[in-house]
Amino acid sequence: MSWQGLIAHFGDRMDIAKTVPPVTLHEGNTPLIPAPRLAQAIAPGCELYLKYEGLNPTGSFKDRGMTAAITQAVAEGAQAVICASTGNTSASAAAYAARAGLRCVVLIPDGKIALGKLAATIAYGAEVVAIDGSFDDGLRMVREIAERTPISLVNSVNPARLQGQKTAAWEVTEQLAGTPDWLCLPVGNAGNISAYWMGFKEQGHKPPRLLGAQAAGSAPIVNGARVDKPETLATAIRIGNPARWQQAVDALQESCGHILAVTDEEIFDAYRLVAKTEGVFCEPSSAAGLAGLRKAVAAGEVNPEGKRIVSVLTGHGLKDPDSAVREAAVPTRIPADLDALMRVMNV
Amino acid sequence: MSWQGLIAHFGDRMDIAKTVPPVTLHEGNTPLIPAPRLAQAIAPGCELYLKYEGLNPTGSFKDRGMTAAITQAVAEGAQAVICASTGNTSASAAAYAARAGLRCVVLIPDGKIALGKLAATIAYGAEVVAIDGSFDDGLRMVREIAERTPISLVNSVNPARLQGQKTAAWEVTEQLAGTPDWLCLPVGNAGNISAYWMGFKEQGHKPPRLLGAQAAGSAPIVNGARVDKPETLATAIRIGNPARWQQAVDALQESCGHILAVTDEEIFDAYRLVAKTEGVFCEPSSAAGLAGLRKAVAAGEVNPEGKRIVSVLTGHGLKDPDSAVREAAVPTRIPADLDALMRVMNV
């Protein structure tokens, strides 16, 4: 039987309603790609793997939680769903709501969204409302409307979301035939690190140590203090007051893990490096985990020698065309002439 | 054993060199997604499935051919690869070349390329050269340079490309546990339709009938005449003189198939519809297969009743942010206030 999505494969271990057929786009089952040349560059001596979550249907790991949250919403009789989102969540909510035939409303903090993410959300038929306020304002508003009306909230405060997201830990374990020594990932709202930890703990094997990375301009957990005006070009982790803050701190502690801040420059260096050395294109925030690994290895906080290390690439590079284009050099222009081509190629 | 890419899974039936480890990004194994609501809208009475090739590593079906072509190039000792491309081929060539540590040069027809595609190609580290000429000029130049130097040509005239691409037919057959009655797909350079037909014939089951769709402004096979200035917003199939023209004609005839032209308006209608009804976002040219199915059903050329029909979505919607943004309405703007939200939502 071919892959039919997360709930078909892992549903018996997910605490969600089983009374309706899963709402699925066959999410999950994403590749775990060996990255030997990148390992040599940033963490010599380890076996490094990339969990390429950008190959989920809407291009990010959010689809794992969304298949669970939308299935739950359908089981509860919801006719509409709502979320506040800086981008990846909105595209995922819109796609799964479309799949289920539900109305979807997305609140976006005004002007703070990557172009390609918004376009996809609209393509999936969601109603997009820009508010004159921050992500935190948006989250407050959608929480309130979900309390007063039969509209289902699908932000990561929805517990079904983590039930879906934790399956990534099980996939990593199946793919490696064991758990890694370290799992590296970006930390924004902290739902993903919490979900991985839940997944690793539930399966009973020795769990990995967690290495979380926050953007330096948006590092509330690292600094131990809320950030009122978070700033980073890694928009998917630009969150100053994470919803799963305490769960992330617990996960880091229980796993003997580590969390650190990486600058935008370090994030973009890693973003470029993984594409050029391994042929894997991720969105900038996804590269924070690799930037964190590189920094932790350089500082002696992680010893890579002989270790198996997995870095989670949360979204596809195509999710953020603005960043990609900003990085891109203008192509060389030549006449349609073979000599000109051989000259410019130096052959 | 988890999925390790096309060559690991199908390599014994692929006519390529086996002397080096496969150059792979774990391409293939893409979802076959049932589309019942879309079926009701465009081909009532059939079981419709979407082969979502946009979930390959670089976001299009080109990765199937590229894992084969780059592996072959490495086996032959090439140090560099080259191609002419309107977009998807270049991103794929760049990614697999990066993976293999090869130099990659991409020729693009000046000004005729979707923004997101070029950005990804540059991110993967390819050298991009814009020529003052057409796609056909570019193809002529790369053929010549590949003859004169030890640089490997990875355009679809490279036979390894079809060896990789034909595997999609085998996946469809595995996923359906049988072959469909019809397979619909866009036709540009005609490599993909030729490869599917090769795959279906080689496996020995009863093959499907093929339904090809070309853009009306770029329909040389439908018209039986080369198009000197092909025009369509579906840039991935804007090709006036297909490399695999005769093979496509043979495949259509042998399969008792049909090829037709669809207007850009029909293509974009299908592009919007599949996202809004099924939550699947593809690039515009990918929707040509669905637009063709809809038109053929309306004209009585395809009877959908009781049939199993697969439509191939060749690339992800995120591949063409320009089209997505052109389609997108500007979000409604409101103050960060619950009453304003409830008013705009009409709840």
Short mmCIF file of C-alpha atoms in Angstrom, two decimals, chain B residues 8-299:
data_model
loop_
_atom_site.label_atom_id
_atom_site.label_comp_id
_atom_site.label_asym_id
_atom_site.label_seq_id
_atom_site.Cartn_x
_atom_site.Cartn_y
_atom_site.Cartn_z
CA ALA B 8 17.87 2.63 -5.55
CA HIS B 9 14.26 1.59 -6.15
CA PHE B 10 14.03 1.16 -9.93
CA GLY B 11 17.67 1.14 -11.06
CA ASP B 12 17.68 -2.46 -12.29
CA ARG B 13 15.15 -1.43 -14.95
CA MET B 14 16.92 1.82 -15.92
CA ASP B 15 19.42 1.80 -18.75
CA ILE B 16 22.14 3.93 -17.13
CA ALA B 17 25.63 3.36 -15.77
CA LYS B 18 25.74 1.44 -12.47
CA THR B 19 29.45 1.97 -11.79
CA VAL B 20 29.07 4.87 -9.33
CA PRO B 21 26.76 5.43 -6.36
CA PRO B 22 23.56 7.20 -7.45
CA VAL B 23 23.55 10.99 -7.23
CA THR B 24 20.24 11.38 -5.44
CA LEU B 25 18.16 13.80 -3.41
CA HIS B 26 15.65 11.02 -2.69
CA GLU B 27 13.50 12.18 -5.60
CA GLY B 28 10.36 10.30 -6.68
CA ASN B 29 7.84 8.49 -4.49
CA THR B 30 5.54 11.50 -4.96
CA PRO B 31 1.93 11.33 -3.76
CA LEU B 32 -0.97 10.18 -5.92
CA ILE B 33 -3.78 12.23 -4.39
CA PRO B 34 -7.46 11.39 -4.96
CA ALA B 35 -9.42 14.42 -6.20
CA PRO B 36 -13.12 13.60 -5.87
CA ARG B 37 -14.45 17.15 -5.74
CA LEU B 38 -12.41 18.22 -8.73
CA ALA B 39 -13.64 15.12 -10.59
CA GLN B 40 -17.22 16.18 -9.94
CA ALA B 41 -16.47 19.61 -11.37
CA ILE B 42 -14.60 18.64 -14.53
CA ALA B 43 -15.06 14.93 -15.29
CA PRO B 44 -18.11 13.61 -13.40
CA GLY B 45 -18.29 9.89 -12.82
CA CYS B 46 -14.57 9.18 -12.85
CA GLU B 47 -12.05 8.40 -10.13
CA LEU B 48 -9.56 11.24 -10.56
CA TYR B 49 -6.04 11.25 -9.10
CA LEU B 50 -3.34 13.92 -9.08
CA LYS B 51 0.27 12.73 -9.47
CA TYR B 52 1.84 15.56 -7.50
CA GLU B 53 5.30 15.84 -9.02
CA GLY B 54 5.80 19.24 -7.38
CA LEU B 55 6.92 17.32 -4.28
CA ASN B 56 10.18 16.29 -5.90
CA PRO B 57 13.23 17.93 -4.25
CA THR B 58 13.51 20.93 -6.56
CA GLY B 59 9.75 21.20 -7.02
CA SER B 60 9.23 19.54 -10.39
CA PHE B 61 9.27 16.20 -12.23
CA LYS B 62 12.61 17.13 -13.80
CA ASP B 63 14.40 15.61 -10.80
CA ARG B 64 13.49 12.13 -12.05
CA GLY B 65 15.49 12.57 -15.20
CA MET B 66 18.23 14.51 -13.50
CA THR B 67 19.21 11.88 -10.94
CA ALA B 68 19.81 9.58 -13.93
CA ALA B 69 21.57 12.14 -16.12
CA ILE B 70 23.92 13.40 -13.39
CA THR B 71 24.72 9.89 -12.19
CA GLN B 72 25.56 8.99 -15.80
CA ALA B 73 27.71 12.14 -16.14
CA VAL B 74 29.67 11.22 -13.00
CA ALA B 75 30.14 7.67 -14.27
CA GLU B 76 31.53 9.07 -17.52
CA GLY B 77 33.99 11.29 -15.66
CA ALA B 78 32.41 14.66 -16.50
CA GLN B 79 33.60 17.62 -14.44
CA ALA B 80 30.86 19.96 -15.60
CA VAL B 81 27.31 19.86 -16.96
CA ILE B 82 25.39 22.32 -19.08
CA CYS B 83 21.79 22.86 -20.17
CA ALA B 84 19.52 25.40 -21.80
CA SER B 85 16.33 25.85 -19.84
CA THR B 86 13.24 27.93 -19.36
CA GLY B 87 13.30 27.13 -15.67
CA ASN B 88 12.54 23.73 -14.13
CA THR B 89 15.38 21.90 -15.87
CA SER B 90 17.91 24.50 -14.77
CA ALA B 91 16.95 24.28 -11.09
CA SER B 92 17.10 20.52 -11.19
CA ALA B 93 20.42 20.38 -13.05
CA ALA B 94 21.91 22.90 -10.61
CA ALA B 95 20.76 20.95 -7.55
CA TYR B 96 22.03 17.56 -8.72
CA ALA B 97 25.29 19.03 -9.98
CA ALA B 98 25.80 20.64 -6.56
CA ARG B 99 25.06 17.29 -4.94
CA ALA B 100 27.72 15.65 -7.11
CA GLY B 101 30.25 18.46 -6.76
CA LEU B 102 30.15 19.26 -10.49
CA ARG B 103 30.27 22.66 -12.13
CA CYS B 104 26.91 23.59 -13.68
CA VAL B 105 26.28 26.18 -16.39
CA VAL B 106 22.75 27.14 -17.37
CA LEU B 107 21.80 29.07 -20.49
CA ILE B 108 18.56 30.98 -20.30
CA PRO B 109 16.68 32.67 -23.11
CA ASP B 110 16.87 36.30 -22.09
CA GLY B 111 13.91 37.66 -20.15
CA LYS B 112 11.78 34.53 -20.53
CA ILE B 113 12.03 32.91 -17.13
CA ALA B 114 9.93 32.81 -13.98
CA LEU B 115 11.57 34.65 -11.11
CA GLY B 116 11.48 31.91 -8.47
CA LYS B 117 13.00 29.38 -10.82
CA LEU B 118 16.03 31.48 -11.57
CA ALA B 119 16.60 32.29 -7.91
CA ALA B 120 16.68 28.61 -6.98
CA THR B 121 19.11 27.82 -9.78
CA ILE B 122 21.47 30.51 -8.52
CA ALA B 123 21.05 29.33 -4.91
CA TYR B 124 22.24 25.86 -5.93
CA GLY B 125 25.41 27.49 -7.20
CA ALA B 126 24.96 27.26 -10.96
CA GLU B 127 26.54 29.81 -13.28
CA VAL B 128 23.67 31.41 -15.15
CA VAL B 129 24.27 32.89 -18.59
CA ALA B 130 21.50 34.85 -20.29
CA ILE B 131 21.70 34.73 -24.07
CA ASP B 132 20.35 37.24 -26.47
CA GLY B 133 18.23 34.61 -28.24
CA SER B 134 15.50 31.99 -27.97
CA PHE B 135 15.32 28.62 -26.19
CA ASP B 136 16.11 26.97 -29.52
CA ASP B 137 19.26 29.12 -29.90
CA GLY B 138 20.30 28.07 -26.41
CA LEU B 139 19.76 24.39 -27.14
CA ARG B 140 21.85 24.65 -30.30
CA MET B 141 24.70 26.30 -28.37
CA VAL B 142 24.78 23.75 -25.55
CA ARG B 143 24.68 20.86 -28.04
CA GLU B 144 27.70 22.35 -29.80
CA ILE B 145 29.72 22.96 -26.67
CA ALA B 146 29.00 19.41 -25.45
CA GLU B 147 30.38 18.06 -28.73
CA ARG B 148 33.58 20.07 -28.53
CA THR B 149 34.44 19.78 -24.81
CA PRO B 150 34.15 17.18 -22.01
CA ILE B 151 31.11 19.02 -20.65
CA SER B 152 28.02 16.83 -20.32
CA LEU B 153 24.72 18.02 -21.80
CA VAL B 154 21.78 17.32 -19.48
CA ASN B 155 18.89 18.65 -21.55
CA SER B 156 16.21 16.09 -22.36
CA VAL B 157 17.98 15.11 -25.58
CA ASN B 158 20.23 13.23 -23.13
CA PRO B 159 18.81 9.66 -23.17
CA ALA B 160 19.45 9.13 -19.44
CA ARG B 161 16.81 11.78 -18.73
CA LEU B 162 14.01 9.64 -20.13
CA GLN B 163 15.37 6.61 -18.28
CA GLY B 164 14.70 8.51 -15.06
CA GLN B 165 11.43 10.06 -16.10
CA LYS B 166 9.81 6.81 -17.18
CA THR B 167 9.81 5.68 -13.54
CA ALA B 168 6.82 7.93 -12.90
CA ALA B 169 4.68 5.50 -14.92
CA TRP B 170 5.82 2.64 -12.68
CA GLU B 171 5.04 4.61 -9.54
CA VAL B 172 1.54 5.41 -10.77
CA THR B 173 1.01 1.71 -11.47
CA GLU B 174 2.32 0.69 -8.03
CA GLN B 175 0.17 3.32 -6.31
CA LEU B 176 -3.03 2.37 -8.12
CA ALA B 177 -2.20 -1.33 -8.09
CA GLY B 178 -2.89 -1.21 -11.81
CA THR B 179 -2.81 1.24 -14.69
CA PRO B 180 -5.31 4.09 -15.11
CA ASP B 181 -7.66 4.31 -18.10
CA TRP B 182 -6.37 7.75 -19.05
CA LEU B 183 -3.23 9.68 -18.16
CA CYS B 184 -3.42 13.46 -18.74
CA LEU B 185 -0.42 15.73 -18.89
CA PRO B 186 0.92 18.99 -20.31
CA VAL B 187 3.09 18.73 -23.43
CA GLY B 188 5.96 21.16 -24.01
CA ASN B 189 9.22 19.65 -25.18
CA ALA B 190 7.38 16.28 -25.19
CA GLY B 191 10.00 14.46 -23.14
CA ASN B 192 7.60 13.65 -20.35
CA ILE B 193 4.83 12.15 -22.48
CA SER B 194 7.47 10.07 -24.30
CA ALA B 195 8.93 8.89 -21.00
CA TYR B 196 5.57 7.92 -19.49
CA TRP B 197 4.78 5.94 -22.60
CA MET B 198 8.13 4.18 -22.48
CA GLY B 199 7.51 3.31 -18.82
CA PHE B 200 3.98 2.03 -19.35
CA LYS B 201 4.98 -0.09 -22.34
CA GLU B 202 8.01 -1.60 -20.60
CA GLN B 203 6.04 -2.87 -17.62
CA GLY B 204 3.79 -5.00 -19.81
CA HIS B 205 0.38 -4.21 -18.28
CA LYS B 206 -2.35 -2.69 -20.44
CA PRO B 207 -1.17 0.90 -20.80
CA PRO B 208 -3.45 3.91 -20.33
CA ARG B 209 -4.65 6.16 -23.13
CA LEU B 210 -2.69 9.38 -23.14
CA LEU B 211 -4.32 12.80 -23.15
CA GLY B 212 -1.83 15.55 -23.96
CA ALA B 213 -2.52 19.25 -23.64
CA GLN B 214 -0.59 22.10 -25.23
CA ALA B 215 -1.05 25.80 -24.66
CA ALA B 216 -2.99 27.31 -27.57
CA GLY B 217 -0.26 29.86 -28.32
CA SER B 218 2.39 27.14 -28.27
CA ALA B 219 0.79 24.08 -29.85
CA PRO B 220 3.08 22.75 -32.59
CA ILE B 221 2.03 19.11 -32.21
CA VAL B 222 -1.69 19.94 -32.22
CA ASN B 223 -1.28 22.20 -35.24
CA GLY B 224 1.23 19.96 -36.98
CA ALA B 225 3.55 22.90 -37.49
CA ARG B 226 6.46 24.48 -35.69
CA VAL B 227 5.63 27.70 -33.81
CA ASP B 228 8.32 30.33 -34.27
CA LYS B 229 7.17 32.69 -31.53
CA PRO B 230 5.40 30.52 -28.95
CA GLU B 231 3.32 32.53 -26.49
CA THR B 232 1.72 31.42 -23.23
CA LEU B 233 1.82 32.40 -19.57
CA ALA B 234 2.40 28.71 -18.84
CA THR B 235 6.13 29.26 -19.29
CA ALA B 236 7.19 25.64 -18.69
CA ILE B 237 5.45 24.55 -21.90
CA ARG B 238 6.33 27.55 -24.08
CA ILE B 239 8.23 25.54 -26.68
CA GLY B 240 7.64 25.87 -30.41
CA ASN B 241 9.71 22.97 -31.72
CA PRO B 242 9.60 20.01 -29.29
CA ALA B 243 12.71 17.82 -29.12
CA ARG B 244 10.59 14.66 -28.76
CA TRP B 245 7.92 15.61 -31.31
CA GLN B 246 7.84 12.34 -33.26
CA GLN B 247 8.05 10.19 -30.13
CA ALA B 248 5.05 12.04 -28.70
CA VAL B 249 3.05 11.55 -31.89
CA ASP B 250 3.86 7.83 -31.83
CA ALA B 251 2.91 7.54 -28.14
CA LEU B 252 -0.41 9.29 -28.75
CA GLN B 253 -1.19 7.02 -31.67
CA GLU B 254 -0.12 3.75 -30.04
CA SER B 255 -2.11 4.56 -26.91
CA CYS B 256 -5.28 5.53 -28.83
CA GLY B 257 -4.73 8.87 -27.16
CA HIS B 258 -5.61 12.42 -27.96
CA ILE B 259 -3.86 15.79 -27.92
CA LEU B 260 -5.58 19.15 -27.82
CA ALA B 261 -4.88 22.83 -27.29
CA VAL B 262 -6.12 24.78 -24.25
CA THR B 263 -6.15 28.54 -23.89
CA ASP B 264 -4.28 30.35 -21.14
CA GLU B 265 -7.66 31.23 -19.65
CA GLU B 266 -8.59 27.54 -19.48
CA ILE B 267 -5.19 26.70 -17.99
CA PHE B 268 -5.50 29.36 -15.30
CA ASP B 269 -9.09 28.33 -14.52
CA ALA B 270 -7.85 24.79 -13.85
CA TYR B 271 -4.88 26.13 -11.86
CA ARG B 272 -7.23 28.04 -9.55
CA LEU B 273 -9.75 25.23 -9.33
CA VAL B 274 -7.40 22.45 -8.23
CA ALA B 275 -6.00 24.64 -5.45
CA LYS B 276 -9.38 25.77 -4.19
CA THR B 277 -11.22 22.44 -4.43
CA GLU B 278 -8.49 20.00 -3.44
CA GLY B 279 -5.85 22.04 -1.65
CA VAL B 280 -3.20 21.20 -4.25
CA PHE B 281 -1.15 24.07 -5.61
CA CYS B 282 0.63 23.50 -8.93
CA GLU B 283 2.38 25.74 -11.39
CA PRO B 284 0.19 27.03 -14.23
CA SER B 285 1.58 24.78 -16.96
CA SER B 286 0.91 21.74 -14.74
CA ALA B 287 -2.79 22.55 -14.83
CA ALA B 288 -2.86 22.19 -18.62
CA GLY B 289 -3.49 18.46 -18.23
CA LEU B 290 -6.59 19.15 -16.13
CA ALA B 291 -7.73 21.89 -18.50
CA GLY B 292 -7.34 19.41 -21.35
CA LEU B 293 -9.33 16.76 -19.49
CA ARG B 294 -12.12 19.22 -18.79
CA LYS B 295 -12.26 20.28 -22.42
CA ALA B 296 -12.09 16.73 -23.78
CA VAL B 297 -14.90 15.63 -21.45
CA ALA B 298 -17.04 18.61 -22.44
CA ALA B 299 -16.45 17.84 -26.12
#
